[in-house]
Amino acid sequence: MTGDEYWDLAYRNRDFEHWELNYPSPELAALVAARTLKKTAKILDVGCGGGLDAIFLAQCGFNVIGVDISSAALGIAEKRAQEAYVEVDWRLGNVLDLPVEDETIDLVTDRGLFHVIEDEDRPKYSSELHRVLKLHGRVLIRGASKESAQDRFNPVTEESIEKYFSSKFERGPILPFPLFSTVGVMDGRIVVLKKCGINKSRLFGKPR
Ligand code: SAH
């Protein structure tokens, strides 16, 4: 089964309560409430799934693109957006080859996608996010911690964030974070990255 078939099956069987929260994610609401985003901000939700976060952002008045590899997920998201009378630009696609124009995005939000991206694909994940972001644009990532990842997830750790992002992004602290779903909670991590103008690694050398 290919990646998109796996996810399509989950969404078609409505078997996504293990990751979806039936509410916009609180950390995203906090980001908006703290007025960290301009009213005209363009936001990209990668691995948007059933679309609740993207719909919330559209309700806040932002210009929102939701990308997911599963057409079934986007079908659910589109229906929900219609019911909420908001417009989101849903695009079927892979985060490793984003159907998004260069340097157009102010914020990328990722809830539970980076932690399913294999190491071999992570350089492409970070280069695609870098490509679509405007200068100083940010990425909000939430994913499983090392402790909770087991063999199901590729966790968000100091090492993985450092390895795949340090050359082209500045970053804040990687903080403990509960990843809630409708059926439970999983220990996670949250981090915000910011696209830099210059290649830090070339200027300062790679961190040891
Ligand atoms: N952000 C959503 C869904 C998280 S589950 C939420 O919080 O509810 C991970 C999502 O990423 C799924 O919807 C899956 O279809 C999607 N996905 C998995 N691999 C992907 C890829 N390579 N590119 C884009 N989306 C992907």
Short mmCIF file of C-alpha atoms and ligand atoms in Angstrom, two decimals:
data_model
loop_
_atom_site.label_atom_id
_atom_site.label_comp_id
_atom_site.label_asym_id
_atom_site.label_seq_id
_atom_site.Cartn_x
_atom_site.Cartn_y
_atom_site.Cartn_z
CA MET A 1 0.00 0.00 0.00
CA THR A 2 1.37 3.42 -0.91
CA GLY A 3 1.33 6.32 1.54
CA ASP A 4 -1.72 8.00 0.06
CA GLU A 5 -3.68 4.71 -0.03
CA TYR A 6 -2.96 4.13 3.64
CA TRP A 7 -4.25 7.58 4.61
CA ASP A 8 -7.19 7.43 2.21
CA LEU A 9 -8.35 4.19 3.81
CA ALA A 10 -8.22 5.72 7.28
CA TYR A 11 -10.26 8.73 6.20
CA ARG A 12 -12.73 6.68 4.16
CA ASN A 13 -13.32 4.41 7.16
CA ARG A 14 -13.61 7.51 9.35
CA ASP A 15 -10.81 6.01 11.39
CA PHE A 16 -9.04 9.24 12.25
CA GLU A 17 -10.19 9.90 15.80
CA HIS A 18 -6.75 8.82 17.01
CA TRP A 19 -5.20 12.02 15.73
CA GLU A 20 -8.00 14.49 15.11
CA LEU A 21 -9.08 16.90 17.80
CA ASN A 22 -12.70 17.96 17.36
CA TYR A 23 -11.65 21.51 18.06
CA PRO A 24 -9.09 23.88 16.53
CA SER A 25 -5.73 23.18 18.14
CA PRO A 26 -5.32 25.46 21.19
CA GLU A 27 -1.72 26.40 20.37
CA LEU A 28 -2.85 27.75 17.01
CA ALA A 29 -5.62 29.72 18.70
CA ALA A 30 -3.00 31.14 21.11
CA LEU A 31 -0.77 32.14 18.21
CA VAL A 32 -3.67 34.04 16.63
CA ALA A 33 -4.87 35.48 19.96
CA ALA A 34 -1.38 36.83 20.68
CA ARG A 35 -1.58 38.72 17.38
CA THR A 36 1.65 37.22 16.09
CA LEU A 37 0.24 37.19 12.54
CA LYS A 38 -0.63 40.04 10.22
CA LYS A 39 -4.28 40.17 9.11
CA THR A 40 -3.11 39.54 5.54
CA ALA A 41 -1.00 36.50 6.46
CA LYS A 42 -1.02 33.53 4.11
CA ILE A 43 -0.98 30.26 6.02
CA LEU A 44 -0.24 26.76 4.76
CA ASP A 45 -1.47 23.73 6.72
CA VAL A 46 0.63 20.74 5.63
CA GLY A 47 -1.03 17.38 6.21
CA CYS A 48 -4.23 19.29 6.98
CA GLY A 49 -6.30 16.08 7.23
CA GLY A 50 -9.95 16.74 8.01
CA GLY A 51 -9.19 20.45 7.91
CA LEU A 52 -10.36 21.75 11.30
CA ASP A 53 -7.25 23.89 11.89
CA ALA A 54 -7.31 25.31 8.35
CA ILE A 55 -11.02 26.12 8.69
CA PHE A 56 -10.40 27.82 12.05
CA LEU A 57 -7.65 29.96 10.46
CA ALA A 58 -9.96 30.89 7.59
CA GLN A 59 -12.65 31.85 10.11
CA CYS A 60 -10.06 34.16 11.70
CA GLY A 61 -9.81 35.88 8.32
CA PHE A 62 -6.48 34.52 7.07
CA ASN A 63 -5.73 33.37 3.58
CA VAL A 64 -5.35 29.59 3.98
CA ILE A 65 -4.07 26.71 1.86
CA GLY A 66 -4.56 23.15 3.11
CA VAL A 67 -2.42 20.44 1.53
CA ASP A 68 -2.89 16.72 2.12
CA ILE A 69 -1.83 13.56 0.32
CA SER A 70 -5.28 11.99 0.89
CA SER A 71 -8.14 12.96 -1.38
CA ALA A 72 -10.56 11.40 1.13
CA ALA A 73 -9.24 13.74 3.84
CA LEU A 74 -9.67 16.74 1.56
CA GLY A 75 -13.23 15.61 0.74
CA ILE A 76 -14.09 15.71 4.46
CA ALA A 77 -12.29 19.06 4.87
CA GLU A 78 -14.05 20.62 1.90
CA LYS A 79 -17.48 19.57 3.16
CA ARG A 80 -16.74 20.99 6.61
CA ALA A 81 -15.55 24.28 5.11
CA GLN A 82 -18.78 24.57 3.13
CA GLU A 83 -20.80 23.93 6.27
CA ALA A 84 -18.81 26.66 8.05
CA TYR A 85 -19.22 29.05 5.08
CA VAL A 86 -15.48 29.66 4.75
CA GLU A 87 -13.07 29.40 1.88
CA VAL A 88 -9.91 27.35 2.12
CA ASP A 89 -7.73 26.59 -0.89
CA TRP A 90 -7.54 22.77 -0.61
CA ARG A 91 -4.74 21.22 -2.65
CA LEU A 92 -4.07 17.53 -3.09
CA GLY A 93 -0.34 16.93 -2.88
CA ASN A 94 2.76 15.68 -1.16
CA VAL A 95 4.70 17.81 1.32
CA LEU A 96 7.84 16.54 -0.41
CA ASP A 97 6.76 18.22 -3.64
CA LEU A 98 4.42 20.95 -2.50
CA PRO A 99 1.86 22.32 -4.98
CA VAL A 100 2.57 25.81 -3.62
CA GLU A 101 4.34 28.77 -5.20
CA ASP A 102 7.81 29.94 -4.04
CA GLU A 103 8.08 32.46 -1.19
CA THR A 104 4.35 33.06 -0.74
CA ILE A 105 3.70 31.72 2.78
CA ASP A 106 3.97 33.52 6.15
CA LEU A 107 3.27 30.51 8.37
CA VAL A 108 3.37 26.76 7.83
CA THR A 109 1.46 24.78 10.40
CA ASP A 110 2.16 21.07 10.87
CA ARG A 111 0.25 19.00 13.38
CA GLY A 112 1.31 15.41 13.10
CA LEU A 113 2.93 15.34 9.65
CA PHE A 114 6.67 15.77 10.32
CA HIS A 115 6.50 12.83 12.73
CA VAL A 116 5.42 10.49 9.93
CA ILE A 117 8.15 11.65 7.54
CA GLU A 118 11.05 9.19 7.31
CA ASP A 119 14.62 10.39 7.82
CA GLU A 120 15.47 9.90 4.16
CA ASP A 121 12.64 12.30 3.20
CA ARG A 122 13.21 14.90 5.87
CA PRO A 123 15.79 16.96 3.90
CA LYS A 124 13.14 17.36 1.18
CA TYR A 125 10.48 18.24 3.78
CA SER A 126 12.63 21.07 5.12
CA SER A 127 13.74 22.30 1.67
CA GLU A 128 10.13 22.41 0.43
CA LEU A 129 8.99 24.39 3.47
CA HIS A 130 11.95 26.72 2.99
CA ARG A 131 11.08 27.20 -0.68
CA VAL A 132 7.44 28.19 -0.12
CA LEU A 133 8.07 30.44 2.90
CA LYS A 134 8.67 34.15 2.68
CA LEU A 135 11.80 35.46 4.35
CA HIS A 136 11.31 35.28 8.16
CA GLY A 137 8.24 33.11 7.63
CA ARG A 138 7.65 30.58 10.38
CA VAL A 139 6.88 26.89 10.79
CA LEU A 140 4.91 25.50 13.73
CA ILE A 141 5.57 21.79 14.25
CA ARG A 142 3.90 19.47 16.73
CA GLY A 143 4.71 15.79 16.84
CA ALA A 144 5.43 12.77 18.99
CA SER A 145 8.27 12.85 21.50
CA LYS A 146 10.98 10.22 21.59
CA GLU A 147 9.27 8.63 24.60
CA SER A 148 5.88 8.22 22.92
CA ALA A 149 7.01 7.57 19.34
CA GLN A 150 7.70 3.83 19.76
CA ASP A 151 7.98 2.39 16.27
CA ARG A 152 4.90 4.26 15.03
CA PHE A 153 6.42 7.70 14.65
CA ASN A 154 9.68 9.37 13.77
CA PRO A 155 9.84 11.74 16.74
CA VAL A 156 10.43 15.47 17.01
CA THR A 157 13.74 15.70 18.90
CA GLU A 158 16.57 18.20 19.40
CA GLU A 159 18.70 16.06 17.07
CA SER A 160 16.14 15.78 14.28
CA ILE A 161 15.25 19.47 14.32
CA GLU A 162 18.92 20.44 14.44
CA LYS A 163 19.85 18.01 11.68
CA TYR A 164 17.18 18.96 9.15
CA PHE A 165 16.60 22.65 9.85
CA SER A 166 19.66 24.27 11.40
CA SER A 167 21.30 25.33 8.14
CA LYS A 168 18.41 27.46 6.92
CA PHE A 169 16.16 28.13 9.91
CA GLU A 170 16.47 29.75 13.29
CA ARG A 171 14.48 28.03 15.97
CA GLY A 172 12.92 28.46 19.36
CA PRO A 173 13.04 25.86 22.15
CA ILE A 174 11.62 22.40 21.67
CA LEU A 175 9.00 22.23 24.41
CA PRO A 176 7.00 19.40 25.98
CA PHE A 177 3.51 19.39 24.61
CA PRO A 178 0.40 17.19 24.96
CA LEU A 179 -0.91 16.02 21.60
CA PHE A 180 -4.62 15.63 22.22
CA SER A 181 -7.03 13.71 20.02
CA THR A 182 -10.71 12.97 20.49
CA VAL A 183 -9.79 9.68 22.17
CA GLY A 184 -6.75 10.47 24.28
CA VAL A 185 -3.46 12.26 24.65
CA MET A 186 0.09 11.50 23.59
CA ASP A 187 3.31 13.03 24.86
CA GLY A 188 4.64 15.38 22.18
CA ARG A 189 6.93 18.26 21.37
CA ILE A 190 6.30 21.69 19.88
CA VAL A 191 8.78 23.94 18.12
CA VAL A 192 8.69 27.10 16.00
CA LEU A 193 11.25 27.61 13.24
CA LYS A 194 11.93 30.79 11.31
CA LYS A 195 13.30 31.00 7.78
CA CYS A 196 16.63 32.85 7.73
CA GLY A 197 17.92 35.01 4.94
CA ILE A 198 21.34 33.48 4.75
CA ASN A 199 22.74 30.04 5.07
CA LYS A 200 23.79 30.00 8.72
CA SER A 201 25.91 26.91 8.33
CA ARG A 202 28.09 28.62 5.74
CA LEU A 203 28.63 31.64 7.94
CA PHE A 204 29.14 30.07 11.33
CA GLY A 205 29.96 26.47 10.53
CA LYS A 206 27.78 23.55 11.56
CA PRO A 207 27.09 23.21 15.29
CA ARG A 208 29.10 20.39 16.89
N1 SAH B 1 -3.04 17.75 10.75
C1 SAH B 1 -4.16 16.83 10.84
C2 SAH B 1 -3.82 15.41 10.37
C3 SAH B 1 -2.64 14.76 11.05
S1 SAH B 1 -2.38 13.07 10.53
C4 SAH B 1 -4.70 16.80 12.25
O1 SAH B 1 -4.05 17.34 13.16
O2 SAH B 1 -5.77 16.22 12.45
C5 SAH B 1 -1.19 13.28 9.21
C6 SAH B 1 -1.81 13.81 7.93
O3 SAH B 1 -0.78 13.97 6.97
C7 SAH B 1 -2.85 12.89 7.30
O4 SAH B 1 -3.99 13.65 6.99
C8 SAH B 1 -2.17 12.35 6.03
O5 SAH B 1 -3.08 12.09 4.98
C9 SAH B 1 -1.19 13.46 5.71
N2 SAH B 1 0.04 13.05 5.01
C10 SAH B 1 0.80 11.96 5.24
N3 SAH B 1 1.89 11.97 4.45
C11 SAH B 1 1.83 13.10 3.71
C12 SAH B 1 2.66 13.68 2.73
N4 SAH B 1 3.80 13.10 2.34
N5 SAH B 1 2.30 14.87 2.18
C13 SAH B 1 1.14 15.47 2.57
N6 SAH B 1 0.30 14.97 3.49
C14 SAH B 1 0.64 13.80 4.06
#
